[in-house]
mmCIF file of C-alpha atoms and ligand atoms in Angstrom:
data_model
loop_
_atom_site.group_PDB
_atom_site.id
_atom_site.type_symbol
_atom_site.label_atom_id
_atom_site.label_comp_id
_atom_site.label_asym_id
_atom_site.label_seq_id
_atom_site.Cartn_x
_atom_site.Cartn_y
_atom_site.Cartn_z
ATOM 1 C CA MET A 1 -60.330 49.298 85.147
ATOM 2 C CA GLY A 2 -58.316 47.309 82.338
ATOM 3 C CA ASN A 3 -54.752 45.986 82.068
ATOM 4 C CA LEU A 4 -52.778 48.741 82.037
ATOM 5 C CA ILE A 5 -49.449 47.653 80.665
ATOM 6 C CA GLN A 6 -48.816 48.054 76.816
ATOM 7 C CA LEU A 7 -44.935 47.420 75.042
ATOM 8 C CA LEU A 8 -43.012 50.221 73.851
ATOM 9 C CA PRO A 9 -43.061 50.431 70.090
ATOM 10 C CA ASP A 10 -38.987 49.355 68.458
ATOM 11 C CA HIS A 11 -38.640 53.582 68.059
ATOM 12 C CA ILE A 12 -38.729 55.002 72.163
ATOM 13 C CA ALA A 13 -37.408 51.112 73.035
ATOM 14 C CA ASN A 14 -34.814 52.595 70.700
ATOM 15 C CA GLN A 15 -34.383 55.572 72.455
ATOM 16 C CA ILE A 16 -34.519 54.503 75.537
ATOM 17 C CA ALA A 17 -31.286 52.863 74.624
ATOM 18 C CA ALA A 18 -30.300 55.491 73.234
ATOM 19 C CA GLY A 19 -29.948 56.859 75.483
ATOM 20 C CA GLU A 20 -26.948 55.099 77.547
ATOM 21 C CA VAL A 21 -25.171 54.333 74.209
ATOM 22 C CA ILE A 22 -25.267 57.534 72.787
ATOM 23 C CA GLN A 23 -24.887 60.045 74.982
ATOM 24 C CA ARG A 24 -23.283 62.750 72.969
ATOM 25 C CA PRO A 25 -21.619 63.281 68.947
ATOM 26 C CA ALA A 26 -18.546 61.275 70.725
ATOM 27 C CA SER A 27 -20.201 58.547 71.572
ATOM 28 C CA ALA A 28 -21.132 58.065 68.181
ATOM 29 C CA VAL A 29 -17.826 58.634 66.918
ATOM 30 C CA LYS A 30 -16.433 56.150 68.772
ATOM 31 C CA GLU A 31 -18.916 53.631 68.119
ATOM 32 C CA LEU A 32 -18.739 53.569 64.673
ATOM 33 C CA LEU A 33 -14.735 53.438 64.291
ATOM 34 C CA GLU A 34 -15.339 50.659 66.169
ATOM 35 C CA ASN A 35 -16.914 49.171 63.556
ATOM 36 C CA ALA A 36 -15.107 50.446 61.085
ATOM 37 C CA THR A 37 -11.590 48.210 63.274
ATOM 38 C CA ASP A 38 -14.031 45.557 63.853
ATOM 39 C CA ALA A 39 -14.652 45.363 60.361
ATOM 40 C CA GLY A 40 -10.992 44.644 59.168
ATOM 41 C CA ALA A 41 -10.940 48.135 58.010
ATOM 42 C CA THR A 42 -6.958 49.679 57.063
ATOM 43 C CA GLN A 43 -8.266 52.765 55.874
ATOM 44 C CA ILE A 44 -10.620 54.274 58.388
ATOM 45 C CA GLN A 45 -11.950 58.282 57.258
ATOM 46 C CA LEU A 46 -13.986 60.434 59.838
ATOM 47 C CA ILE A 47 -15.821 63.605 58.716
ATOM 48 C CA VAL A 48 -17.847 65.937 61.042
ATOM 49 C CA SER A 49 -20.272 69.575 60.752
ATOM 50 C CA GLU A 50 -19.874 71.351 63.545
ATOM 51 C CA GLY A 51 -18.986 69.326 66.775
ATOM 52 C CA GLY A 52 -20.854 66.189 65.182
ATOM 53 C CA LYS A 53 -23.690 67.895 65.900
ATOM 54 C CA SER A 54 -24.666 68.800 62.015
ATOM 55 C CA LEU A 55 -22.887 65.983 60.587
ATOM 56 C CA ILE A 56 -20.732 62.759 61.214
ATOM 57 C CA GLN A 57 -19.806 59.922 58.879
ATOM 58 C CA VAL A 58 -17.244 57.393 58.729
ATOM 59 C CA ILE A 59 -15.745 55.554 56.088
ATOM 60 C CA ASP A 60 -14.299 52.709 55.982
ATOM 61 C CA ASN A 61 -12.382 49.757 53.487
ATOM 62 C CA GLY A 62 -13.859 47.386 55.736
ATOM 63 C CA LYS A 63 -15.301 43.837 54.552
ATOM 64 C CA GLY A 64 -18.223 45.647 53.982
ATOM 65 C CA MET A 65 -22.409 43.908 54.477
ATOM 66 C CA SER A 66 -25.128 42.163 52.388
ATOM 67 C CA GLU A 67 -28.151 43.665 51.719
ATOM 68 C CA THR A 68 -29.592 41.111 54.036
ATOM 69 C CA ASP A 69 -27.405 42.439 57.499
ATOM 70 C CA ALA A 70 -27.420 46.350 55.966
ATOM 71 C CA ARG A 71 -30.663 46.035 56.962
ATOM 72 C CA MET A 72 -30.205 44.065 59.702
ATOM 73 C CA ALA A 73 -27.766 45.193 61.389
ATOM 74 C CA PHE A 74 -30.095 48.238 62.558
ATOM 75 C CA GLU A 75 -32.523 46.339 64.092
ATOM 76 C CA ARG A 76 -31.532 46.287 68.043
ATOM 77 C CA HIS A 77 -29.834 43.097 69.585
ATOM 78 C CA ALA A 78 -28.241 42.433 65.680
ATOM 79 C CA THR A 79 -24.708 41.584 65.873
ATOM 80 C CA SER A 80 -21.772 40.115 63.650
ATOM 81 C CA LYS A 81 -20.185 38.809 66.565
ATOM 82 C CA ILE A 82 -21.240 36.690 68.577
ATOM 83 C CA ARG A 83 -23.945 33.739 68.716
ATOM 84 C CA GLN A 84 -24.257 32.127 72.184
ATOM 85 C CA ILE A 85 -22.955 33.617 76.005
ATOM 86 C CA ASP A 86 -20.059 31.499 76.580
ATOM 87 C CA ASP A 87 -18.539 33.739 73.091
ATOM 88 C CA LEU A 88 -19.294 36.479 75.923
ATOM 89 C CA PHE A 89 -15.819 35.726 76.960
ATOM 90 C CA ARG A 90 -13.863 35.315 74.347
ATOM 91 C CA ILE A 91 -14.396 38.621 72.642
ATOM 92 C CA ASN A 92 -11.743 39.606 69.929
ATOM 93 C CA THR A 93 -13.706 42.521 68.795
ATOM 94 C CA MET A 94 -14.389 46.318 69.967
ATOM 95 C CA GLY A 95 -18.007 45.686 69.887
ATOM 96 C CA PHE A 96 -20.179 42.293 70.467
ATOM 97 C CA ARG A 97 -23.351 44.308 71.785
ATOM 98 C CA GLY A 98 -25.673 44.429 68.668
ATOM 99 C CA GLU A 99 -26.809 48.108 70.103
ATOM 100 C CA ALA A 100 -25.231 50.747 68.159
ATOM 101 C CA LEU A 101 -26.943 50.869 64.646
ATOM 102 C CA ALA A 102 -30.067 50.308 65.936
ATOM 103 C CA SER A 103 -29.664 53.349 68.906
ATOM 104 C CA ILE A 104 -27.997 56.130 65.969
ATOM 105 C CA ALA A 105 -30.834 55.036 63.832
ATOM 106 C CA ALA A 106 -33.397 55.943 66.423
ATOM 107 C CA VAL A 107 -31.774 59.275 67.767
ATOM 108 C CA ALA A 108 -30.546 60.865 63.978
ATOM 109 C CA GLN A 109 -30.737 60.016 59.904
ATOM 110 C CA VAL A 110 -28.403 57.881 59.331
ATOM 111 C CA GLU A 111 -27.452 56.796 55.799
ATOM 112 C CA LEU A 112 -25.897 54.039 55.584
ATOM 113 C CA LYS A 113 -23.743 52.335 51.872
ATOM 114 C CA THR A 114 -21.969 48.918 51.971
ATOM 115 C CA ARG A 115 -20.244 46.962 49.963
ATOM 116 C CA ARG A 116 -18.806 43.382 49.681
ATOM 117 C CA GLU A 117 -15.500 42.712 47.768
ATOM 118 C CA GLU A 118 -17.535 39.624 46.165
ATOM 119 C CA ASP A 119 -20.802 41.812 45.173
ATOM 120 C CA GLU A 120 -21.168 43.954 41.824
ATOM 121 C CA LEU A 121 -23.547 46.638 43.394
ATOM 122 C CA GLY A 122 -23.528 47.632 47.201
ATOM 123 C CA THR A 123 -26.882 48.877 48.603
ATOM 124 C CA ARG A 124 -28.301 51.994 49.907
ATOM 125 C CA LEU A 125 -29.776 52.655 52.845
ATOM 126 C CA GLU A 126 -31.733 55.626 54.377
ATOM 127 C CA ILE A 127 -33.502 55.680 57.583
ATOM 128 C CA GLU A 128 -35.417 58.179 59.857
ATOM 129 C CA ASN A 129 -36.864 57.122 63.695
ATOM 130 C CA SER A 130 -35.382 53.299 62.952
ATOM 131 C CA LYS A 131 -37.534 53.404 59.777
ATOM 132 C CA ILE A 132 -35.359 52.341 56.458
ATOM 133 C CA ILE A 133 -37.324 55.348 53.687
ATOM 134 C CA VAL A 134 -35.269 54.515 51.294
ATOM 135 C CA GLN A 135 -32.990 50.933 50.252
ATOM 136 C CA GLU A 136 -31.835 50.695 47.062
ATOM 137 C CA PRO A 137 -28.597 49.920 45.043
ATOM 138 C CA CYS A 138 -25.778 51.679 44.547
ATOM 139 C CA ALA A 139 -22.553 51.843 43.288
ATOM 140 C CA CYS A 140 -20.387 52.359 45.434
ATOM 141 C CA ALA A 141 -16.926 51.320 46.627
ATOM 142 C CA VAL A 142 -15.880 47.755 48.788
ATOM 143 C CA GLY A 143 -16.688 49.144 52.519
ATOM 144 C CA THR A 144 -19.020 51.231 54.513
ATOM 145 C CA GLN A 145 -19.273 54.881 54.624
ATOM 146 C CA ILE A 146 -21.557 55.471 56.884
ATOM 147 C CA SER A 147 -23.066 59.204 58.189
ATOM 148 C CA MET A 148 -26.038 60.282 60.339
ATOM 149 C CA LYS A 149 -26.672 63.893 60.149
ATOM 150 C CA ASN A 150 -28.659 66.162 62.856
ATOM 151 C CA LEU A 151 -28.204 64.278 66.384
ATOM 152 C CA PHE A 152 -31.455 63.877 68.235
ATOM 153 C CA PHE A 153 -32.666 65.527 65.816
ATOM 154 C CA SER A 154 -36.078 63.886 67.323
ATOM 155 C CA VAL A 155 -34.954 64.562 70.398
ATOM 156 C CA PRO A 156 -35.051 68.259 72.049
ATOM 157 C CA ALA A 157 -35.235 67.130 74.847
ATOM 158 C CA ARG A 158 -31.585 65.137 74.495
ATOM 159 C CA ARG A 159 -30.221 67.619 71.983
ATOM 160 C CA ASN A 160 -30.297 70.697 74.571
ATOM 161 C CA PHE A 161 -27.814 68.972 76.446
ATOM 162 C CA LEU A 162 -24.698 68.894 74.603
ATOM 163 C CA LYS A 163 -22.519 70.987 75.034
ATOM 164 C CA ASN A 164 -20.968 73.075 71.420
ATOM 165 C CA ASN A 165 -19.663 73.025 68.973
ATOM 166 C CA ALA A 166 -15.339 73.072 70.312
ATOM 167 C CA VAL A 167 -16.946 71.127 73.443
ATOM 168 C CA GLU A 168 -18.624 68.432 72.024
ATOM 169 C CA MET A 169 -15.496 68.092 68.424
ATOM 170 C CA ARG A 170 -12.447 68.180 71.869
ATOM 171 C CA HIS A 171 -14.174 65.375 73.400
ATOM 172 C CA ILE A 172 -14.874 64.088 69.052
ATOM 173 C CA ILE A 173 -10.555 64.380 69.437
ATOM 174 C CA ASP A 174 -10.253 62.421 72.268
ATOM 175 C CA GLU A 175 -12.125 59.255 71.252
ATOM 176 C CA PHE A 176 -10.512 59.964 68.027
ATOM 177 C CA MET A 177 -7.471 59.463 69.422
ATOM 178 C CA ARG A 178 -8.266 56.556 71.356
ATOM 179 C CA VAL A 179 -8.853 54.540 68.835
ATOM 180 C CA ALA A 180 -5.575 55.737 66.493
ATOM 181 C CA LEU A 181 -3.417 55.192 69.342
ATOM 182 C CA ALA A 182 -4.872 51.509 69.774
ATOM 183 C CA PHE A 183 -4.767 50.706 65.888
ATOM 184 C CA PRO A 184 -1.728 51.965 65.246
ATOM 185 C CA GLY A 185 -1.379 50.017 62.015
ATOM 186 C CA LEU A 186 -4.663 50.980 59.790
ATOM 187 C CA ALA A 187 -4.606 54.903 58.248
ATOM 188 C CA PHE A 188 -7.019 57.542 59.681
ATOM 189 C CA SER A 189 -7.693 60.665 59.254
ATOM 190 C CA LEU A 190 -10.661 63.300 60.604
ATOM 191 C CA THR A 191 -11.788 66.096 59.153
ATOM 192 C CA SER A 192 -13.688 69.186 60.825
ATOM 193 C CA ASN A 193 -16.053 71.111 58.935
ATOM 194 C CA GLY A 194 -13.995 70.680 55.855
ATOM 195 C CA GLN A 195 -10.139 70.984 57.248
ATOM 196 C CA GLU A 196 -8.505 67.778 57.445
ATOM 197 C CA VAL A 197 -7.007 67.928 61.709
ATOM 198 C CA PHE A 198 -5.308 64.362 61.794
ATOM 199 C CA HIS A 199 -3.729 62.237 58.968
ATOM 200 C CA LEU A 200 -1.844 59.353 60.160
ATOM 201 C CA GLU A 201 -0.064 56.830 58.249
ATOM 202 C CA PRO A 202 -0.058 53.377 59.928
ATOM 203 C CA GLY A 203 3.153 53.232 61.735
ATOM 204 C CA SER A 204 4.359 51.424 64.144
ATOM 205 C CA HIS A 205 2.827 52.073 68.193
ATOM 206 C CA LYS A 206 5.863 54.955 69.169
ATOM 207 C CA GLN A 207 4.680 56.885 65.655
ATOM 208 C CA ARG A 208 1.329 57.002 66.423
ATOM 209 C CA ILE A 209 2.174 58.542 69.962
ATOM 210 C CA ILE A 210 4.420 61.161 68.877
ATOM 211 C CA GLN A 211 2.121 61.796 65.344
ATOM 212 C CA LEU A 212 -0.827 62.106 68.235
ATOM 213 C CA LEU A 213 0.969 63.763 71.083
ATOM 214 C CA GLY A 214 2.950 65.684 69.345
ATOM 215 C CA ASN A 215 6.840 65.767 68.808
ATOM 216 C CA ALA A 216 7.677 67.282 71.370
ATOM 217 C CA TYR A 217 7.112 63.959 72.980
ATOM 218 C CA GLN A 218 10.372 62.747 70.624
ATOM 219 C CA THR A 219 13.023 61.752 73.193
ATOM 220 C CA LYS A 220 11.078 62.334 76.158
ATOM 221 C CA LEU A 221 9.621 58.481 76.671
ATOM 222 C CA VAL A 222 10.772 55.982 77.179
ATOM 223 C CA SER A 223 9.534 51.964 77.073
ATOM 224 C CA VAL A 224 7.593 49.461 78.199
ATOM 225 C CA ASN A 225 8.346 45.736 77.694
ATOM 226 C CA GLU A 226 7.247 42.987 79.532
ATOM 227 C CA GLU A 227 6.055 39.208 78.691
ATOM 228 C CA THR A 228 5.261 36.844 81.163
ATOM 229 C CA ASP A 229 2.767 34.252 80.667
ATOM 230 C CA TYR A 230 0.203 35.650 81.497
ATOM 231 C CA MET A 231 -0.065 38.848 80.089
ATOM 232 C CA ASN A 232 2.312 41.259 78.261
ATOM 233 C CA ILE A 233 2.625 45.401 78.791
ATOM 234 C CA LYS A 234 4.219 47.381 76.387
ATOM 235 C CA GLY A 235 3.693 51.165 75.793
ATOM 236 C CA LEU A 236 5.382 54.538 76.564
ATOM 237 C CA VAL A 237 5.844 56.250 79.887
ATOM 238 C CA GLY A 238 6.904 60.024 79.958
ATOM 239 C CA LYS A 239 10.344 60.887 81.314
ATOM 240 C CA PRO A 240 8.775 62.426 84.677
ATOM 241 C CA GLU A 241 10.264 65.994 82.595
ATOM 242 C CA THR A 242 6.202 65.182 81.160
ATOM 243 C CA ALA A 243 4.312 65.392 83.990
ATOM 244 C CA ARG A 244 1.520 67.733 84.279
ATOM 245 C CA LYS A 245 -0.019 69.240 86.960
ATOM 246 C CA THR A 246 -3.602 68.247 84.972
ATOM 247 C CA ARG A 247 -4.670 64.958 84.592
ATOM 248 C CA GLY A 248 -3.541 65.728 80.390
ATOM 249 C CA ASP A 249 -1.688 62.089 78.005
ATOM 250 C CA GLN A 250 -2.973 58.732 79.644
ATOM 251 C CA TYR A 251 -4.174 55.963 78.036
ATOM 252 C CA PHE A 252 -4.392 51.955 78.919
ATOM 253 C CA PHE A 253 -5.732 49.980 76.658
ATOM 254 C CA VAL A 254 -6.415 46.434 76.998
ATOM 255 C CA ASN A 255 -6.712 43.963 74.078
ATOM 256 C CA ASN A 256 -7.008 47.248 71.976
ATOM 257 C CA ARG A 257 -9.850 48.531 74.149
ATOM 258 C CA PHE A 258 -9.430 52.711 75.809
ATOM 259 C CA ILE A 259 -10.191 52.099 79.646
ATOM 260 C CA LYS A 260 -9.979 53.734 82.265
ATOM 261 C CA SER A 261 -9.159 52.587 85.588
ATOM 262 C CA ALA A 262 -8.468 54.260 88.255
ATOM 263 C CA TYR A 263 -6.697 51.370 89.830
ATOM 264 C CA LEU A 264 -4.638 50.893 87.182
ATOM 265 C CA ASN A 265 -3.447 54.401 86.991
ATOM 266 C CA HIS A 266 -2.801 53.710 90.513
ATOM 267 C CA ALA A 267 -0.452 51.113 90.177
ATOM 268 C CA VAL A 268 1.252 53.622 87.495
ATOM 269 C CA ASN A 269 1.673 56.838 90.015
ATOM 270 C CA THR A 270 3.187 54.293 92.505
ATOM 271 C CA ALA A 271 6.169 53.060 89.840
ATOM 272 C CA PHE A 272 7.108 56.370 89.562
ATOM 273 C CA ASP A 273 7.403 56.403 93.787
ATOM 274 C CA ASN A 274 9.285 59.764 94.438
ATOM 275 C CA LEU A 275 10.206 61.082 90.943
ATOM 276 C CA LEU A 276 7.114 63.063 90.214
ATOM 277 C CA PRO A 277 6.544 66.738 91.719
ATOM 278 C CA LYS A 278 3.875 66.304 94.084
ATOM 279 C CA ASP A 279 0.242 67.091 92.059
ATOM 280 C CA SER A 280 1.678 65.961 88.941
ATOM 281 C CA PHE A 281 0.797 63.583 87.112
ATOM 282 C CA PRO A 282 2.996 61.148 84.477
ATOM 283 C CA THR A 283 2.229 60.308 81.617
ATOM 284 C CA TYR A 284 1.705 57.234 80.191
ATOM 285 C CA ILE A 285 0.111 54.825 77.073
ATOM 286 C CA LEU A 286 0.150 51.642 78.023
ATOM 287 C CA TYR A 287 -0.945 48.237 75.703
ATOM 288 C CA ILE A 288 -1.868 45.620 78.291
ATOM 289 C CA GLU A 289 -2.453 42.534 76.131
ATOM 290 C CA LEU A 290 -4.032 38.759 78.204
ATOM 291 C CA ASP A 291 -6.521 35.941 77.695
ATOM 292 C CA SER A 292 -9.823 37.527 76.904
ATOM 293 C CA ALA A 293 -11.206 34.747 79.233
ATOM 294 C CA GLN A 294 -9.572 36.858 81.886
ATOM 295 C CA VAL A 295 -11.336 40.135 81.083
ATOM 296 C CA ASP A 296 -14.961 41.241 81.461
ATOM 297 C CA ILE A 297 -16.272 43.672 79.133
ATOM 298 C CA ASN A 298 -19.659 43.668 79.482
ATOM 299 C CA VAL A 299 -19.647 45.570 82.455
ATOM 300 C CA HIS A 300 -21.188 48.749 80.690
ATOM 301 C CA PRO A 301 -22.858 49.908 78.173
ATOM 302 C CA THR A 302 -19.901 51.931 76.975
ATOM 303 C CA LYS A 303 -16.964 49.001 77.671
ATOM 304 C CA GLN A 304 -15.074 51.501 79.639
ATOM 305 C CA GLU A 305 -14.489 50.546 81.988
ATOM 306 C CA ILE A 306 -13.968 46.167 82.257
ATOM 307 C CA LYS A 307 -13.280 43.644 85.354
ATOM 308 C CA PHE A 308 -10.237 41.606 85.616
ATOM 309 C CA GLU A 309 -10.337 38.374 86.766
ATOM 310 C CA ASP A 310 -7.798 38.880 89.346
ATOM 311 C CA GLU A 311 -6.762 42.491 89.202
ATOM 312 C CA LYS A 312 -4.485 42.086 91.502
ATOM 313 C CA ILE A 313 -2.006 40.734 89.744
ATOM 314 C CA VAL A 314 -2.858 43.032 86.538
ATOM 315 C CA TYR A 315 -1.593 45.657 89.251
ATOM 316 C CA ALA A 316 1.508 45.081 90.598
ATOM 317 C CA PHE A 317 2.735 43.779 86.776
ATOM 318 C CA VAL A 318 1.627 47.075 85.482
ATOM 319 C CA GLN A 319 3.648 49.145 88.849
ATOM 320 C CA ALA A 320 7.097 47.034 87.918
ATOM 321 C CA ALA A 321 6.614 46.795 84.622
ATOM 322 C CA VAL A 322 6.710 50.943 84.602
ATOM 323 C CA LYS A 323 9.208 50.661 87.881
ATOM 324 C CA HIS A 324 11.650 48.128 85.695
ATOM 325 C CA ALA A 325 11.257 50.587 82.514
ATOM 326 C CA LEU A 326 12.028 53.514 83.910
ATOM 327 C CA ALA A 327 15.084 52.136 86.456
ATOM 328 C CA GLN A 328 16.935 51.132 82.571
ATOM 329 C CA PHE A 329 16.736 53.681 80.649
ATOM 330 C CA SER A 330 18.477 55.430 84.214
ATOM 331 C CA VAL A 331 15.092 57.913 84.594
ATOM 332 C CA ALA A 332 14.683 56.406 88.663
ATOM 333 C CA PRO A 333 17.954 56.546 91.369
ATOM 334 C CA SER A 334 18.761 53.314 91.436
ATOM 335 C CA LEU A 335 19.575 50.086 89.212
ATOM 336 C CA ASP A 336 17.080 48.101 90.726
ATOM 337 C CA PHE A 337 17.916 44.737 89.735
ATOM 338 C CA SER A 338 15.677 42.533 92.232
ATOM 339 C CA LEU A 339 12.546 44.953 90.340
ATOM 340 C CA ASN A 340 13.956 42.188 87.486
ATOM 341 C CA ALA A 341 13.262 39.441 89.794
ATOM 342 C CA GLY A 342 9.653 40.582 90.782
ATOM 343 C CA ILE A 343 8.638 40.766 87.257
ATOM 344 C CA GLN A 344 9.729 37.178 87.025
ATOM 345 C CA GLN A 345 8.089 35.686 90.175
ATOM 346 C CA LEU A 346 5.331 36.946 88.980
ATOM 347 C CA ASP A 347 5.084 35.819 86.795
ATOM 348 C CA ALA A 348 5.969 32.192 88.288
ATOM 349 C CA ARG A 349 3.333 33.411 91.064
ATOM 350 C CA ILE A 350 0.618 33.365 87.934
ATOM 351 C CA GLN A 351 1.505 30.063 86.245
HETATM 352 P P1 ADP B 401 -21.954 45.555 67.538
HETATM 353 O O1 ADP B 401 -20.227 45.959 66.515
HETATM 354 O O2 ADP B 401 -21.643 44.790 68.812
HETATM 355 O O3 ADP B 401 -22.429 44.232 67.075
HETATM 356 P P2 ADP B 401 -23.217 47.487 65.855
HETATM 357 O O4 ADP B 401 -24.551 47.879 66.126
HETATM 358 O O5 ADP B 401 -22.026 48.383 65.899
HETATM 359 O O6 ADP B 401 -23.040 46.910 66.822
HETATM 360 O O7 ADP B 401 -23.411 46.266 64.228
HETATM 361 C C1 ADP B 401 -24.388 45.306 64.232
HETATM 362 C C2 ADP B 401 -23.360 44.896 63.399
HETATM 363 O O8 ADP B 401 -23.776 45.128 61.683
HETATM 364 C C3 ADP B 401 -22.218 44.177 63.228
HETATM 365 O O9 ADP B 401 -21.916 43.053 64.078
HETATM 366 C C4 ADP B 401 -21.548 44.327 62.191
HETATM 367 O O10 ADP B 401 -22.082 43.087 61.506
HETATM 368 C C5 ADP B 401 -22.379 45.147 61.383
HETATM 369 N N1 ADP B 401 -21.463 46.388 61.166
HETATM 370 C C6 ADP B 401 -21.079 47.531 61.429
HETATM 371 N N2 ADP B 401 -20.901 48.262 61.249
HETATM 372 C C7 ADP B 401 -20.232 47.692 59.958
HETATM 373 C C8 ADP B 401 -19.116 48.287 59.373
HETATM 374 N N3 ADP B 401 -19.044 49.240 58.957
HETATM 375 N N4 ADP B 401 -18.348 47.323 57.310
HETATM 376 C C9 ADP B 401 -18.784 46.357 57.978
HETATM 377 N N5 ADP B 401 -20.286 45.847 59.410
HETATM 378 C C10 ADP B 401 -20.578 46.058 59.427
HETATM 379 MG MG1 MG B 402 -20.335 48.066 67.046
#
């Protein structure tokens, strides 16, 4: 018998890799929106049809791509965001793995139009099964427009795993809200089946939160704001009356990245202590900032889980900051001056 091992062709390798990165329409939405923010866009439009199954389009006014970069962008491990391994520990962009566009091009029909400010004409590409089938110059606005049609058309087994349009749309809205909450200074819109669902003007964090979570929150939020040399935290927590029976509006952002963390969620819950009715979940939207060397974001393909260099300090800080906010606004029963001291001690311990 001869040798058995063969290298997989690119488009199959890409389809396999896509399994990790692009699980459903919402994962593609996340990747495309993040690329737009990484490109320095100030206006980002998201257009979807049929829960993203037939169309996902993102139009940005970011820096665009050269003709060569436009082609390169769809190769696996092609990224402009890191050059060497050390860069992994000081990442200030949402992306860095260079997998998203290659994955998308393996599982959908893609059209890209992109132009840089310095170029008179832009580039238009059509891609199918990871192959560029059309490339031509185009007259287009500065920035990038990318559309993906018929997600998983070449992988029916994956397509069959998708839920109905309403469910997939709910996931898309979740991803859209996470990115929109992370970047309140950017304008966003979301159009679904021809109808505008969100139209968000640039504003403060609080304005963006109210725009997205609803006016009812206007008087029901308490500001969190603490700074130390090690990390800052700002954002809002809902007064106890906004607590819900289901896990609702709970958001952590670390350096603008939405993350899931049961550990930090626990820190917030304990800060509320006995202010909450039993079995209810507090509302919070908290933005943590710390040196990017203090977090490892390369622990999960979709980067929703991260590792803190010193998670105990982050836990203590989040807990103290939320307690302090609740006490200051007299939401908590006693004005506890030691809380302030607690944060200063934390600051001292870090140094
Ligand atoms: P990553 O974001 O991890 O670098 P992607 O596959 O998402 O990988 O994108 C590959 C590259 O294509 C990016 O590094 C960037 O240089 C370029 N790119 C992708 N989307 C855009 C965009 N909307 N505007 C400008 N450049 C983009
Ligand atoms: Mg990306």
